[in-house]
mmCIF file of C-alpha atoms in Angstrom:
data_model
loop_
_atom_site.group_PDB
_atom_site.id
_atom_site.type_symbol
_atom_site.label_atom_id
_atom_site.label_comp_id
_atom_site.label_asym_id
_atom_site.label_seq_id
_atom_site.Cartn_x
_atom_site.Cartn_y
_atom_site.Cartn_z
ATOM 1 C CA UNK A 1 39.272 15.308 62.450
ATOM 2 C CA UNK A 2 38.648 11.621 62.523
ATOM 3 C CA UNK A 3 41.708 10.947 63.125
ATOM 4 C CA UNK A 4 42.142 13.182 66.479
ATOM 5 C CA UNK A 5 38.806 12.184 67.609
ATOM 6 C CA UNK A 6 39.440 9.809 70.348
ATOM 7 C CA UNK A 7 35.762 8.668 70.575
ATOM 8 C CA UNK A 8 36.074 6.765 67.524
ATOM 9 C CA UNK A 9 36.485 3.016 67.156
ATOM 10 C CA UNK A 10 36.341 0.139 65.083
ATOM 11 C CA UNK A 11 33.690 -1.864 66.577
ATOM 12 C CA UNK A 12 31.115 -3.656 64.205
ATOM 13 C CA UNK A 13 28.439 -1.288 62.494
ATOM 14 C CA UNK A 14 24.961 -2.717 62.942
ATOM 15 C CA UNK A 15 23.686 -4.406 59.584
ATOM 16 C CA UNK A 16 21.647 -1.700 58.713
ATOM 17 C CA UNK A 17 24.858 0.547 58.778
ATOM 18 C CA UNK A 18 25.305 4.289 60.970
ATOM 19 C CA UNK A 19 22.336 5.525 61.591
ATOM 20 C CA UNK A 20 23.636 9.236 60.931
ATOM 21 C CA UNK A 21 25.030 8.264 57.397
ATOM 22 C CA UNK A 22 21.880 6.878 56.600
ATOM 23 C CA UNK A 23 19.617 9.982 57.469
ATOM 24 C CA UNK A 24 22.228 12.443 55.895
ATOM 25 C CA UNK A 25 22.277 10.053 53.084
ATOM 26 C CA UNK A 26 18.376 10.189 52.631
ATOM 27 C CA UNK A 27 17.939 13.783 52.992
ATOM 28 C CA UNK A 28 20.622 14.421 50.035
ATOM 29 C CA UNK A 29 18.519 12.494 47.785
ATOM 30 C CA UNK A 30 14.753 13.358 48.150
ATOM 31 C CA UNK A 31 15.900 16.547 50.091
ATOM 32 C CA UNK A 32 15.288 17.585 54.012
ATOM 33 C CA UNK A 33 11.600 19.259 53.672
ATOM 34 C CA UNK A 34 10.875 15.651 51.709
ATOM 35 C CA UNK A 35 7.457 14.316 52.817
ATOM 36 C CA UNK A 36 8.371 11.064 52.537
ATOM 37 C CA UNK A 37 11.033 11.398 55.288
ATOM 38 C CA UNK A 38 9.110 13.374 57.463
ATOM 39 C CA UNK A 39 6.152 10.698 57.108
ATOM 40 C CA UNK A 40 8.550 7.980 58.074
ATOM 41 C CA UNK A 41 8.440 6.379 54.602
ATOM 42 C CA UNK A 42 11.803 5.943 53.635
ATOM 43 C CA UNK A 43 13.989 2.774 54.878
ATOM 44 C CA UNK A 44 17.716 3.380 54.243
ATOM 45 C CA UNK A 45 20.783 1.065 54.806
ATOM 46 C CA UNK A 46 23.994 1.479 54.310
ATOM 47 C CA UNK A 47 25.472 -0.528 51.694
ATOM 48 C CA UNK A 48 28.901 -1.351 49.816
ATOM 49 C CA UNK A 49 29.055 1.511 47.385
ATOM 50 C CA UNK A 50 26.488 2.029 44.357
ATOM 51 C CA UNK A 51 26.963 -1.689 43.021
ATOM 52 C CA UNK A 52 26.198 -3.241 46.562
ATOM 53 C CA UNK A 53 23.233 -1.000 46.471
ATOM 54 C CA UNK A 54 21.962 -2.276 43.455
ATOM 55 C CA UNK A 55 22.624 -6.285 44.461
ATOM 56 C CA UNK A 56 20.761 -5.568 47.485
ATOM 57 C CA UNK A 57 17.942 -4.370 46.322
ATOM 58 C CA UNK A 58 17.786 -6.662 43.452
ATOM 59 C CA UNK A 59 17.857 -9.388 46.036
ATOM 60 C CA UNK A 60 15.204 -7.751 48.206
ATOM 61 C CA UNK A 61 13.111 -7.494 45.404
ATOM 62 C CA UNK A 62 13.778 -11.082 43.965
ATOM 63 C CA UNK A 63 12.467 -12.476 47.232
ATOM 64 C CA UNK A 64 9.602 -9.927 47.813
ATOM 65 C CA UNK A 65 8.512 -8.481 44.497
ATOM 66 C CA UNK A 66 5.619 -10.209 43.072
ATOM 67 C CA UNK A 67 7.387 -9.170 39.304
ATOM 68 C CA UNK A 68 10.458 -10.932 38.062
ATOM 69 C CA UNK A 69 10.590 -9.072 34.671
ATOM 70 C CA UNK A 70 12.917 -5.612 35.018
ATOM 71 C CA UNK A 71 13.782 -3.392 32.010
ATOM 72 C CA UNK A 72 17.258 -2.222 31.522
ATOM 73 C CA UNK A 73 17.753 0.774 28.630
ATOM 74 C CA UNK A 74 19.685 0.160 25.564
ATOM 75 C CA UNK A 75 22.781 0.363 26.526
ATOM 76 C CA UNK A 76 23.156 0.535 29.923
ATOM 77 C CA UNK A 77 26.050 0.322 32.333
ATOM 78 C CA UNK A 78 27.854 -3.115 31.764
ATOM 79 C CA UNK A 79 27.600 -4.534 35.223
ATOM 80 C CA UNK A 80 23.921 -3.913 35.239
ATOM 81 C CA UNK A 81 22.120 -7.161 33.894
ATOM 82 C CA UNK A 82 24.732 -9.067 36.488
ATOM 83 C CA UNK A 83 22.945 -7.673 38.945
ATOM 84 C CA UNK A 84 19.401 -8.440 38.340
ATOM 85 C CA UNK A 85 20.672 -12.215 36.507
ATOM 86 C CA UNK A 86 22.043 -13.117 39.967
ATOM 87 C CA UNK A 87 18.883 -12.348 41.687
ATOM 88 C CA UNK A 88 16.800 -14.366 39.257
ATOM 89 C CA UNK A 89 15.004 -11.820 37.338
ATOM 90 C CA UNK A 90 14.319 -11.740 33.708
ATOM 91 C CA UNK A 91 15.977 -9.257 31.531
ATOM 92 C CA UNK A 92 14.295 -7.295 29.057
ATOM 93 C CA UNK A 93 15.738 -3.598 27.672
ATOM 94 C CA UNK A 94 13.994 -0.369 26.399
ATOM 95 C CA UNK A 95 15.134 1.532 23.402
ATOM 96 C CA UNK A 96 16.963 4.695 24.901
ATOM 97 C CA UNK A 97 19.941 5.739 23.127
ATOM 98 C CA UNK A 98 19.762 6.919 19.138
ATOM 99 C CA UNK A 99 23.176 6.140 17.402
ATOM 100 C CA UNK A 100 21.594 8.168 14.266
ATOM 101 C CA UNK A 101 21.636 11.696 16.467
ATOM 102 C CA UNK A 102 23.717 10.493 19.722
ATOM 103 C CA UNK A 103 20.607 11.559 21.523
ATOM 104 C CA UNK A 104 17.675 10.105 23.222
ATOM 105 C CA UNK A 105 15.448 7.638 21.343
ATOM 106 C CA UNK A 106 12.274 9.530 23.675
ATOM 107 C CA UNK A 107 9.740 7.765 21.757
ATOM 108 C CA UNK A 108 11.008 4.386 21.425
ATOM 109 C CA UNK A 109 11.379 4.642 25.725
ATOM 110 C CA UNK A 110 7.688 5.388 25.421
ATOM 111 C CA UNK A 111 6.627 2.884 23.232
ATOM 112 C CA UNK A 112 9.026 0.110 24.821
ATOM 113 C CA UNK A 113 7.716 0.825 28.143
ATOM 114 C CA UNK A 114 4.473 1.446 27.237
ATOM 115 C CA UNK A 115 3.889 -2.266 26.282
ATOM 116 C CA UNK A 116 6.106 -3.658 29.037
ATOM 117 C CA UNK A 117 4.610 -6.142 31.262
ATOM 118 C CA UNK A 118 2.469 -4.490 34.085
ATOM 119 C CA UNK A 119 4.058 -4.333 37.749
ATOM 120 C CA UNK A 120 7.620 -4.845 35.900
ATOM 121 C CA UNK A 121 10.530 -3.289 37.650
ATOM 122 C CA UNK A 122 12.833 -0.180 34.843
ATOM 123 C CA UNK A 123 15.934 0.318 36.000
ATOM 124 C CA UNK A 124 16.277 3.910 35.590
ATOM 125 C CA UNK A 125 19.511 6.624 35.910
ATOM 126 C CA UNK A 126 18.766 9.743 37.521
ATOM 127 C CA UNK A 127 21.175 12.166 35.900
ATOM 128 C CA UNK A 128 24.351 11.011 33.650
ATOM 129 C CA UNK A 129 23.201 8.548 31.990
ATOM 130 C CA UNK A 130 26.042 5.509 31.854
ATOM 131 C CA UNK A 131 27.767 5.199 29.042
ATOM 132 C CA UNK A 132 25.737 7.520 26.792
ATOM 133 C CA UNK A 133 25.526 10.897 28.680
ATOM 134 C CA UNK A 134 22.510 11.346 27.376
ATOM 135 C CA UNK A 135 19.727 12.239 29.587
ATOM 136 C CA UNK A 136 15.912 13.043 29.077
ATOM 137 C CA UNK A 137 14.940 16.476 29.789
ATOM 138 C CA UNK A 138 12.369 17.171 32.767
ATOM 139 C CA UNK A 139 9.668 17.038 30.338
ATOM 140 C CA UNK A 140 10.049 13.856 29.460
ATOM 141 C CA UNK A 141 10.978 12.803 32.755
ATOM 142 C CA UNK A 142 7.722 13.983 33.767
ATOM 143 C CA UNK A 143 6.015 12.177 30.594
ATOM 144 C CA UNK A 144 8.348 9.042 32.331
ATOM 145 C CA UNK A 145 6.379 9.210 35.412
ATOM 146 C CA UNK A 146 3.102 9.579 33.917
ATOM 147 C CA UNK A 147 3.431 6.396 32.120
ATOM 148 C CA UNK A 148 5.152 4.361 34.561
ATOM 149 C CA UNK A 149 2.405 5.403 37.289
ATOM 150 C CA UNK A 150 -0.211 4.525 34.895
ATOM 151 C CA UNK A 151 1.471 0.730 34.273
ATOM 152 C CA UNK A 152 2.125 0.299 37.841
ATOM 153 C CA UNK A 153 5.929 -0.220 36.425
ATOM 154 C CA UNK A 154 8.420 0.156 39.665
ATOM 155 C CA UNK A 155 11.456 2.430 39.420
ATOM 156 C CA UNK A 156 14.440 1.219 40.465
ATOM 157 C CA UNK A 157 17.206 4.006 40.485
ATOM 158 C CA UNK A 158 20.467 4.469 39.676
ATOM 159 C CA UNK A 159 22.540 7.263 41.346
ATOM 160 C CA UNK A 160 25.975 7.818 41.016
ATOM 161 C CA UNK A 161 26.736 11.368 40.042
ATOM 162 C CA UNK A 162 24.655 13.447 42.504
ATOM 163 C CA UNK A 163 26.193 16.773 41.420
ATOM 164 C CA UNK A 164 28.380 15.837 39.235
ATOM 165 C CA UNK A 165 26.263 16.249 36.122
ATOM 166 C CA UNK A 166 24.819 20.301 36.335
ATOM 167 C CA UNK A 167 27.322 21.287 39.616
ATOM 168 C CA UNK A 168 23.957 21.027 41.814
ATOM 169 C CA UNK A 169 22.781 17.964 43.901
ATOM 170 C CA UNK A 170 19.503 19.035 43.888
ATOM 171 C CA UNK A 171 18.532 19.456 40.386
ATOM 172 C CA UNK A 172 20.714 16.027 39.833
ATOM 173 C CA UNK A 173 18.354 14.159 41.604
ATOM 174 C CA UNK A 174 15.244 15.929 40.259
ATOM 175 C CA UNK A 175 13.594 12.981 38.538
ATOM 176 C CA UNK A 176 14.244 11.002 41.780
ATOM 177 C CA UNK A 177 12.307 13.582 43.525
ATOM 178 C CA UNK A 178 9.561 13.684 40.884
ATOM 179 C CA UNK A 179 8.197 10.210 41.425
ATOM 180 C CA UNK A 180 8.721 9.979 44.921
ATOM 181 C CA UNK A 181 6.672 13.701 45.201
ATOM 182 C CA UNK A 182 3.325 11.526 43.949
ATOM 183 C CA UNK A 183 3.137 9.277 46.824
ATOM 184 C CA UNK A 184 4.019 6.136 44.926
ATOM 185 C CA UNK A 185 7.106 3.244 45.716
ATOM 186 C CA UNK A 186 10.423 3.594 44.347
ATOM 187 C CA UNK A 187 14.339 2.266 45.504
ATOM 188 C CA UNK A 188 17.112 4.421 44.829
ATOM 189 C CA UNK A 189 21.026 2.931 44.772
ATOM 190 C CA UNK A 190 23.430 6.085 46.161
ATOM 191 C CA UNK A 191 27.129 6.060 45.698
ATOM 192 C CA UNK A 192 29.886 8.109 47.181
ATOM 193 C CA UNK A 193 32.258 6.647 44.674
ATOM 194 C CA UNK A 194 32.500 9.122 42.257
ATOM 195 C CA UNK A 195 31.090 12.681 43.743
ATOM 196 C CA UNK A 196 32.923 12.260 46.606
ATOM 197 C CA UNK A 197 36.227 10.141 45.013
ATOM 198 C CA UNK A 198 35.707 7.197 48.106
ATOM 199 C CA UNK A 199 36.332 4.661 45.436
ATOM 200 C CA UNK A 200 37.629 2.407 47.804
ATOM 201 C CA UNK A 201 36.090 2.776 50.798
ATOM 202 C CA UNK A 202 32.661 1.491 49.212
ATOM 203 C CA UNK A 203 30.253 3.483 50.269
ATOM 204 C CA UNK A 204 26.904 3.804 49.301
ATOM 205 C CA UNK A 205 23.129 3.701 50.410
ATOM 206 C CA UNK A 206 19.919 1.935 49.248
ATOM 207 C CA UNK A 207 16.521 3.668 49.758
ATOM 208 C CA UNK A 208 13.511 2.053 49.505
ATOM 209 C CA UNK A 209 10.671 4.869 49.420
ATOM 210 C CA UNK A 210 7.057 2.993 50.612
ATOM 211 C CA UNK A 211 3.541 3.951 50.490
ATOM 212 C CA UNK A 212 3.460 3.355 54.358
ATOM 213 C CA UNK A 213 5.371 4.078 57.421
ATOM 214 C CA UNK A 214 4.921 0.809 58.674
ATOM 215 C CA UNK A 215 5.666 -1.284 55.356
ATOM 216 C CA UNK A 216 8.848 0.631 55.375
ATOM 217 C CA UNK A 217 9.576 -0.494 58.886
ATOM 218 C CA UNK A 218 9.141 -4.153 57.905
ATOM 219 C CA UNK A 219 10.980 -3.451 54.374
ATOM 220 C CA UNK A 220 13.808 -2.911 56.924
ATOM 221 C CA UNK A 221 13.209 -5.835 58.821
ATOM 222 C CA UNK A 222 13.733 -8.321 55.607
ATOM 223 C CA UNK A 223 16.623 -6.479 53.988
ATOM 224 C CA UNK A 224 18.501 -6.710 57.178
ATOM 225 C CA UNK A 225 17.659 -10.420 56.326
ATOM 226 C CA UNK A 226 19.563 -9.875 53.103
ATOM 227 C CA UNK A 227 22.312 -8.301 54.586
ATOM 228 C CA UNK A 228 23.477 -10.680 56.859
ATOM 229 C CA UNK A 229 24.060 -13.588 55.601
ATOM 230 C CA UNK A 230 26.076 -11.800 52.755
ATOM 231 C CA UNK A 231 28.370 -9.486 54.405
ATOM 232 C CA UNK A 232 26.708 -8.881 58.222
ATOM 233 C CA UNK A 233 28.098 -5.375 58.516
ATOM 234 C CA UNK A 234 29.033 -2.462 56.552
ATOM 235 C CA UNK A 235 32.576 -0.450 56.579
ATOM 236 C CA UNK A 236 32.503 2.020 58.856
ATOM 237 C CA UNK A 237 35.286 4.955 57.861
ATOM 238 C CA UNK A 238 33.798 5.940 55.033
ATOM 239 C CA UNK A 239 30.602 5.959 56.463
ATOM 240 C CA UNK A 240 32.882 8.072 58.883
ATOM 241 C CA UNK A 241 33.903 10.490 56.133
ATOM 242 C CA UNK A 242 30.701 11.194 54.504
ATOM 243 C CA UNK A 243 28.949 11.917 57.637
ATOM 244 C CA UNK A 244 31.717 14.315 58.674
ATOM 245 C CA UNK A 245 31.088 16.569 55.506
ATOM 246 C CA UNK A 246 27.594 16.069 55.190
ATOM 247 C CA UNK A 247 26.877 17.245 58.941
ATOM 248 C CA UNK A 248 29.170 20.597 59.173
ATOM 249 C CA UNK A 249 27.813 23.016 56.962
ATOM 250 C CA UNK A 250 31.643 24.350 55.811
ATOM 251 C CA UNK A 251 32.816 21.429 54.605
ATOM 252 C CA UNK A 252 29.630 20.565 52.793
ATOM 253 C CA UNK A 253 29.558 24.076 50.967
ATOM 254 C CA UNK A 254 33.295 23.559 50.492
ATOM 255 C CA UNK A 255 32.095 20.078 48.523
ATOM 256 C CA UNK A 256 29.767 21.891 46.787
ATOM 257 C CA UNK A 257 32.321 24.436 45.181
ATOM 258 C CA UNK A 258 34.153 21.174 44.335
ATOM 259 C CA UNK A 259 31.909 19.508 42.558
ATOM 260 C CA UNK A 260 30.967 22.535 40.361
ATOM 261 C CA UNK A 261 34.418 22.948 39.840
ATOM 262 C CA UNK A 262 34.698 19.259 38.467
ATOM 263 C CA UNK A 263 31.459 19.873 36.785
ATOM 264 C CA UNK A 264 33.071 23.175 35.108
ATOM 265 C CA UNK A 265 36.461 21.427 34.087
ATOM 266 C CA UNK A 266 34.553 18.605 32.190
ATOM 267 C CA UNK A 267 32.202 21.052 30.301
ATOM 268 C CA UNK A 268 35.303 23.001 29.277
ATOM 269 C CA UNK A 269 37.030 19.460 28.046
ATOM 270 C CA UNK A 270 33.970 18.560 26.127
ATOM 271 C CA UNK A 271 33.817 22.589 24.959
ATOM 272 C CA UNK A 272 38.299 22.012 23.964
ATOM 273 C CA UNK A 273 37.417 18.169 21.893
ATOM 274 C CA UNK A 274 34.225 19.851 19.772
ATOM 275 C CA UNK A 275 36.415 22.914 18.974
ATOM 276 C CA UNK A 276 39.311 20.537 18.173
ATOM 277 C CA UNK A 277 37.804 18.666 15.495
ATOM 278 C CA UNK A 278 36.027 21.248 14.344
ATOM 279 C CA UNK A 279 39.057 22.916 13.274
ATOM 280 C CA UNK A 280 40.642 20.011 11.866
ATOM 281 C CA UNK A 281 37.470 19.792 9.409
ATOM 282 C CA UNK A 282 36.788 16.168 11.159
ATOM 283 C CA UNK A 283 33.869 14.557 9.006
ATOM 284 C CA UNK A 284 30.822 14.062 10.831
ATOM 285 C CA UNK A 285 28.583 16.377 13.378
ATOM 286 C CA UNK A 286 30.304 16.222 16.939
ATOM 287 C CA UNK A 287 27.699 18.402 18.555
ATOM 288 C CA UNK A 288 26.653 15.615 20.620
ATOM 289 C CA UNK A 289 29.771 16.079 22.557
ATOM 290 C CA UNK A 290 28.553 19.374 24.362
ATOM 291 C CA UNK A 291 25.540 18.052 24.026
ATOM 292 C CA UNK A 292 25.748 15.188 26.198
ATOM 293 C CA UNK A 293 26.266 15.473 29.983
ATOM 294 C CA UNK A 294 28.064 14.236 33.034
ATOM 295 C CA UNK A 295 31.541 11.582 32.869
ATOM 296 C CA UNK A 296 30.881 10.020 29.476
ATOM 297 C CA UNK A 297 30.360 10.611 25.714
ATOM 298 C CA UNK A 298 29.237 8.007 23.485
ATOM 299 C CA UNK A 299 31.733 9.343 20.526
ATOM 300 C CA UNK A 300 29.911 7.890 17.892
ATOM 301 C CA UNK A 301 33.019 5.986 16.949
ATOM 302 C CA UNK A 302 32.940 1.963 15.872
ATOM 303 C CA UNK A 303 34.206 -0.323 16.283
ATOM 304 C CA UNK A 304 36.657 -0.563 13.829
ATOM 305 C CA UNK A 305 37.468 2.981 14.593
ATOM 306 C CA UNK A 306 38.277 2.415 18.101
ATOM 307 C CA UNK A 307 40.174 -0.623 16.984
ATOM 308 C CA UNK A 308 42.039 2.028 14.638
ATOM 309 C CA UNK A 309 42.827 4.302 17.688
ATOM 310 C CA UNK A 310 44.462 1.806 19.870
ATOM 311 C CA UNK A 311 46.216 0.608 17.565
ATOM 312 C CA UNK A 312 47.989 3.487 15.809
ATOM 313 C CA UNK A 313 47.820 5.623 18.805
ATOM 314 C CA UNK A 314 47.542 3.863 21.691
ATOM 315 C CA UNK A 315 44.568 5.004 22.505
ATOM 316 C CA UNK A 316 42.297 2.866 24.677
ATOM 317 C CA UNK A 317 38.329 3.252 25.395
ATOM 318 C CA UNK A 318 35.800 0.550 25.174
ATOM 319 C CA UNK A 319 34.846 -0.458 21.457
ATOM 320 C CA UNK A 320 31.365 1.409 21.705
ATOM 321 C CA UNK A 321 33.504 4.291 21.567
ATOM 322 C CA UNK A 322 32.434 6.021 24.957
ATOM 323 C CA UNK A 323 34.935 8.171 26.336
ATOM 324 C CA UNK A 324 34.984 8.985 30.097
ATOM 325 C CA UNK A 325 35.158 12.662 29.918
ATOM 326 C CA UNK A 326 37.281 12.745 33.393
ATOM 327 C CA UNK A 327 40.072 11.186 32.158
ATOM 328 C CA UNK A 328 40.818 13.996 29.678
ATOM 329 C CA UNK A 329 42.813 16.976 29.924
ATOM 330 C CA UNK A 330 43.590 20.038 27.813
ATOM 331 C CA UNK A 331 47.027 18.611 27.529
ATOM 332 C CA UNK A 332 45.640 15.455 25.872
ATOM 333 C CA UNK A 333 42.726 16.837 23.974
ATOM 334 C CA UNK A 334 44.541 17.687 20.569
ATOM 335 C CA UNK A 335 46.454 14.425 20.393
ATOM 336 C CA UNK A 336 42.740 12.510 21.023
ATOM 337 C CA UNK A 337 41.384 14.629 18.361
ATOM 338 C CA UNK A 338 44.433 13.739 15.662
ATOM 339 C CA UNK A 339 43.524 10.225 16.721
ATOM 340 C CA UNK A 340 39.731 10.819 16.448
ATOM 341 C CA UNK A 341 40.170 12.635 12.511
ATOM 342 C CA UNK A 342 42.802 10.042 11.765
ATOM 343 C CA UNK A 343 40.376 7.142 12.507
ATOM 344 C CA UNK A 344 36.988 8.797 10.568
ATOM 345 C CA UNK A 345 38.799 10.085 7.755
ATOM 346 C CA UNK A 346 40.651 6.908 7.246
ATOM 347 C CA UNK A 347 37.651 4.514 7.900
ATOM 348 C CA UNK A 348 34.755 6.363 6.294
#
């Protein structure tokens, strides 16, 4: 289509990015009956994937925030703190992830956050959770809001899997919608990288949600201020793509199938690795592999496991032991899960 549309060119986006992408963009993430859209509170621009997302807004809030203290969980994704570092913040981290269950450490989140410093900006993910796959429930999302309101803390999200964690884009973006539903700030980072596989075209959104119509309009005015000395313009084909699905209602229900059907194969990979060790008698409680949701599993391996792995079996994931979920097959499953009883029953 974009390709026999003579219409199209290659002229310069404006900073801010296409003005299409960037309302299709918003009303994917805090939905199209969203107040804060209709009220005019949202400021989006397009940005270079989820990563330029965050380093914009990071800047943005470097120069503008009157906090310079933001809270990262424990672990996080790796190019996280280089985000935040660069833009001259502080970095402090909240417990999250419990190696002793491969689950959520819910109360030491609470208790981390609860004494963090007031106004302080928490890096949050809004549905598979990088590396861990671990994810509060909406419960505790909810008791995450609560708190967070009460501190004045400012969420700052992550969002890269938008329907690639439960098959739907609406209930992967739930917590998003949660906090923006009370009235209060928040920025969200959106990438196309993953739930649309536009690796390389880099494309991506930030949103900054405001209390205000007009603060949003001048939140707009300074983080085209951002943007242009750094890169002045934005790529415009996949911009091109994503408006193209997100605009004709076939090939956005024919994305939708897809991503349920990626959602599907990964659930039945996780389902194929549990069973797999299971009937090899692997030491150890692997639950936490169905347990956990969207592209990665923290294994529970170490190090020296890991180290074990490559090693014998030339096997290579990071030495925290997550596995990205994706990259597995039912072809490959039984020779990761020799690998897997070979390194706990060897190491133990």
């Amino acid at each position: 289509m974009l390709v026999n549309e003579l219409s199209v060119d290659k002229e310069y986006l404006p900073i801010t990015g296409m003005a299409e992408f960037n309302k299709l963009s918003a009303k994917l993430v805090f939905g199209p009956e969203s107040p804060a859209i209709k009220e005019s509170r949202v400021t989006t621009v397009q940005c270079l994937s989820g990563t330029g997302s965050l380093r914009i807004g990071a800047d943005f809030l470097g120069k503008h925030y009157h906090q310079h203290t933001v809270y990262l969980s424990q672990p996080t994704y790796g190019n996280h703190p280089n985000f935040f570092s660069a833009a001259g913040f502080a970095l402090k981290t909240y417990r999250y992830y419990d190696a002793k269950t491969c689950g959520l450490d819910f109360q030491g989140l609470l208790d981390d956050l609860g004494s963090a410093t007031t106004g302080a900006i928490v890096l949050l993910q809004a549905s598979g959770h990088n590396p861990t796959g671990v994810d509060p429930t909406s419960q505790q999302w909810e008791q995450i809001r609560q708190l967070m309101r009460l501190k004045r803390l400012l969420p700052f999200f992550d969002c890269a899997y938008q329907g690639l964690v439960s098959g739907s884009p609406n209930a992967d973006v739930e917590p998003v919608r949660m906090f923006v539903s009370d009235g209060g700030e928040c920025l969200v980072a959106q990438s196309y990288s993953k739930t649309m596989g536009l690796y390389a075209e880099r494309i991506g959104a930030l949103h900054i949600v405001c209390k205000k119509a007009e603060v949003a309009r001048c939140v707009e005015s300074q983080l085209r201020l951002v943007i242009r000395p750094m890169y002045s313009s934005p790529p415009i084909h996949g911009a091109s793509i994503v408006t193209t699905i997100l605009r004709d209602r076939d090939m956005y229900n024919e994305w939708i199938i897809e991503l349920k059907a990626m959602c599907d194969r990964i659930a039945r990979v996780r389902q194929q690795l549990f069973d797999a060790l299971h009937v090899r008698g692997t030491p150890g409680n692997w639950s936490h592999i169905t347990r956990q949701v969207g592209m990665y599993t923290f294994s529970g391996l170490n190090e020296e496991q890991v180290a074990f792995m490559t090693k014998e079996y030339h096997i290579y994931m990071s030495s925290d032991g997550r596995i990205n979920m994706a990259g597995l097959g039912s072809k490959t499953v039984p020779y990761l899960a020799d690998a897997m009883h070979a390194a706990v029953t060897r190491t133990f």
